[in-house]
Short mmCIF file of C-alpha atoms in Angstrom, two decimals:
data_model
loop_
_atom_site.label_atom_id
_atom_site.label_comp_id
_atom_site.label_asym_id
_atom_site.label_seq_id
_atom_site.Cartn_x
_atom_site.Cartn_y
_atom_site.Cartn_z
CA MET A 19 98.30 108.88 114.18
CA LYS A 20 99.73 105.69 115.40
CA GLN A 21 98.96 102.30 113.70
CA LEU A 22 97.17 99.63 115.77
CA ARG A 23 99.09 96.86 117.17
CA PRO A 24 97.52 93.41 116.74
CA ALA A 25 99.04 92.68 120.26
CA VAL A 26 96.98 95.31 121.84
CA LEU A 27 93.87 94.07 120.10
CA ALA A 28 94.64 90.59 121.30
CA GLY A 29 95.30 91.74 124.80
CA ILE A 30 91.80 93.71 124.78
CA PHE A 31 90.19 90.45 123.43
CA ALA A 32 91.88 88.23 126.17
CA VAL A 33 90.91 90.52 128.94
CA ALA A 34 87.40 90.99 127.85
CA GLY A 35 87.10 87.25 127.53
CA VAL A 36 88.33 86.31 130.91
CA LEU A 37 86.16 89.00 132.58
CA SER A 38 83.31 87.79 130.64
CA TRP A 39 83.76 84.34 131.31
CA ALA A 40 83.94 85.16 135.11
CA GLY A 41 80.97 87.37 134.79
CA ALA A 42 79.01 84.51 133.13
CA ARG A 43 79.87 82.03 135.88
CA LEU A 44 78.64 84.46 138.55
CA TRP A 45 75.55 85.45 136.68
CA ASN A 46 74.65 81.90 136.03
CA ALA A 47 75.08 81.05 139.75
CA TYR A 48 72.36 83.63 140.73
CA GLY A 49 70.00 83.06 137.85
CA THR A 50 69.68 82.58 134.12
CA LEU A 51 72.48 83.81 131.89
CA PRO A 52 71.59 86.63 129.41
CA GLY A 53 71.47 85.39 125.80
CA VAL A 54 73.82 86.11 122.87
CA PRO A 55 71.54 87.96 120.31
CA LEU A 56 71.30 86.45 116.78
CA ALA A 57 72.08 90.15 115.48
CA ALA A 58 75.55 90.25 117.12
CA PRO A 59 77.38 88.42 114.39
CA VAL A 60 75.17 89.89 111.53
CA VAL A 61 75.93 93.42 112.79
CA LEU A 62 79.73 92.72 113.12
CA GLY A 63 79.76 91.14 109.56
CA ALA A 64 77.99 94.19 108.16
CA ILE A 65 80.77 96.36 109.68
CA ALA A 66 83.30 94.02 108.29
CA VAL A 67 81.92 94.18 104.79
CA VAL A 68 81.67 98.11 104.92
CA LEU A 69 85.40 98.17 106.13
CA LEU A 70 86.54 95.93 103.38
CA ALA A 71 84.55 97.82 100.65
CA THR A 72 85.97 101.20 101.76
CA ALA A 73 89.51 99.68 101.82
CA LEU A 74 89.10 98.25 98.31
CA SER A 75 87.50 101.48 96.91
CA LEU A 76 90.32 103.61 98.30
CA ARG A 77 93.07 101.27 97.35
CA ALA A 78 91.74 101.64 93.63
CA ARG A 79 91.63 105.09 93.90
CA LEU A 80 95.03 105.58 95.32
CA LYS A 81 96.45 103.14 92.58
CA ALA A 82 94.79 105.14 89.86
CA GLN A 83 96.11 108.34 91.22
CA ARG A 84 99.65 106.92 91.67
CA GLU A 85 99.46 105.67 87.90
CA ARG A 86 98.30 109.21 86.80
CA ARG A 87 95.27 107.78 84.90
CA PRO A 88 93.29 110.45 83.22
CA GLY A 89 90.06 111.39 85.13
CA ALA A 90 91.55 109.50 88.39
CA LYS A 91 89.59 110.68 91.29
CA GLY A 92 92.07 111.38 94.31
CA VAL A 93 91.45 110.66 97.92
CA GLU A 94 90.89 113.84 100.03
CA PRO A 95 93.19 113.68 103.17
CA LEU A 96 90.28 114.48 105.59
CA MET A 97 88.39 111.51 104.15
CA ALA A 98 91.35 109.30 104.52
CA ALA A 99 91.71 110.38 108.14
CA ARG A 100 88.21 109.71 108.81
CA ALA A 101 88.49 106.29 107.27
CA VAL A 102 91.44 105.40 109.56
CA VAL A 103 89.73 106.60 112.61
CA PHE A 104 86.58 104.43 111.58
CA ALA A 105 88.87 101.46 111.07
CA GLN A 106 90.82 101.84 114.40
CA SER A 107 87.71 102.37 116.58
CA SER A 108 85.85 99.47 114.78
CA ALA A 109 88.80 97.31 115.55
CA LEU A 110 88.81 98.18 119.18
CA VAL A 111 85.33 97.83 119.62
CA ALA A 112 85.31 94.47 117.72
CA ALA A 113 88.11 93.20 119.94
CA LEU A 114 86.17 94.10 122.98
CA VAL A 115 82.80 92.57 121.82
CA ALA A 116 84.40 89.56 120.45
CA GLY A 117 86.28 89.04 123.69
CA LEU A 118 82.90 89.45 125.55
CA TYR A 119 81.06 86.73 123.45
CA GLY A 120 84.13 84.57 123.40
CA GLY A 121 84.06 84.49 127.20
CA VAL A 122 80.31 83.68 127.15
CA GLY A 123 80.98 80.99 124.55
CA VAL A 124 83.80 79.42 126.56
CA PHE A 125 81.50 79.15 129.56
CA LEU A 126 78.77 77.74 127.70
CA LEU A 127 81.07 75.06 126.32
CA ILE A 128 82.41 74.15 129.63
CA ASP A 129 79.02 74.32 131.35
CA GLY A 130 77.49 71.90 128.85
CA LEU A 131 75.42 72.18 125.81
CA GLU A 132 72.55 69.62 126.80
CA VAL A 133 69.93 72.29 126.71
CA PRO A 134 69.24 73.23 123.02
CA ALA A 135 68.88 76.99 123.82
CA ARG A 136 72.36 77.12 125.24
CA ARG A 137 73.86 75.19 122.21
CA ASP A 138 72.33 78.08 120.12
CA GLN A 139 73.87 80.60 122.22
CA ALA A 140 77.22 79.08 121.99
CA TRP A 141 76.87 79.01 118.19
CA TYR A 142 75.74 82.64 118.21
CA ALA A 143 78.75 83.54 120.44
CA GLY A 144 81.41 81.67 118.16
CA PHE A 145 80.10 83.32 115.08
CA SER A 146 80.30 86.70 116.90
CA VAL A 147 83.95 85.92 117.55
CA LEU A 148 84.68 85.03 114.00
CA ALA A 149 82.64 88.20 112.69
CA GLY A 150 84.79 90.24 115.32
CA ALA A 151 88.05 88.81 113.89
CA ALA A 152 86.73 89.75 110.31
CA VAL A 153 86.22 93.36 111.55
CA ILE A 154 89.55 93.46 112.92
CA ALA A 155 91.17 91.99 109.68
CA ALA A 156 89.28 94.41 107.55
CA ALA A 157 90.15 97.43 109.91
CA LEU A 158 93.81 96.49 109.75
CA PHE A 159 93.61 96.12 105.90
CA LEU A 160 92.02 99.61 105.48
CA GLU A 161 94.81 101.01 107.81
CA HIS A 162 97.47 99.55 105.75
CA VAL A 163 95.83 100.74 102.60
CA LEU A 164 95.87 104.39 103.94
CA LYS A 165 99.30 104.11 105.59
CA LEU A 166 101.59 106.81 104.43
CA PRO A 167 105.02 106.09 103.04
CA GLU A 168 107.88 106.52 105.51
CA ASP A 169 109.72 109.75 105.57
CA ASP A 170 113.39 109.17 104.35
CA ASP A 171 114.50 112.69 104.72
CA THR A 172 117.74 112.26 106.51
CA THR A 173 119.40 115.78 105.63
CA PRO A 174 119.65 117.79 108.73
CA HIS A 175 117.52 120.90 108.91
CA SER A 176 119.19 124.38 108.79
CA PRO A 177 118.87 126.13 112.05
CA ALA A 178 116.27 128.98 112.13
CA ARG A 179 117.50 132.36 111.24
CA ALA A 180 117.04 135.27 113.60
#
C-alpha cells in the first residue's frame, strides 16, 4: 500500500475548491445558495478525534511491543491494515469536503457578508476547512505510526533451483 502524499491531497483540495467556487457563483446567479450545515465541522472534528485516538493507542501498543514489556498487547496486521485504509480514505474525503466548503467560503467572502445568515455560513465553511485539515493531519499521523520500516536487504537472492 502506498503512502498518501500531501501534494495529492492539496491538489484534491484546490480542484474541489475551484469547482465549488464556480458552482456557488452559478447557483447564486439562478437562486439562493444552499447553506453550509453546522454539522459539517462537527462531524469532521469527530473523525479527526477518532483518527488521533487510534494513532495514539496504536503507537503506545507498538512501543510497548518493541520494548518487550510483559503483558504487552501487540497489533494484529489486519487491524493495522484496516486502520491505514481508514486513515487514507478519511484524508481523501476530508480534502474533497474541505475544498468544497472552502470554495463556498471564498465565494461568500468575495460576494459580501452584509447578510447575517451569509456571515454565519462563511464561519461554518471556515471551520469545516479547519476541521478537514485536522482530519488530514490526524490521518497522516496514523499512517506514519503504522509505517513499516524500510527493507534494507541488499543481498542478491539466489536463483530458483530446478
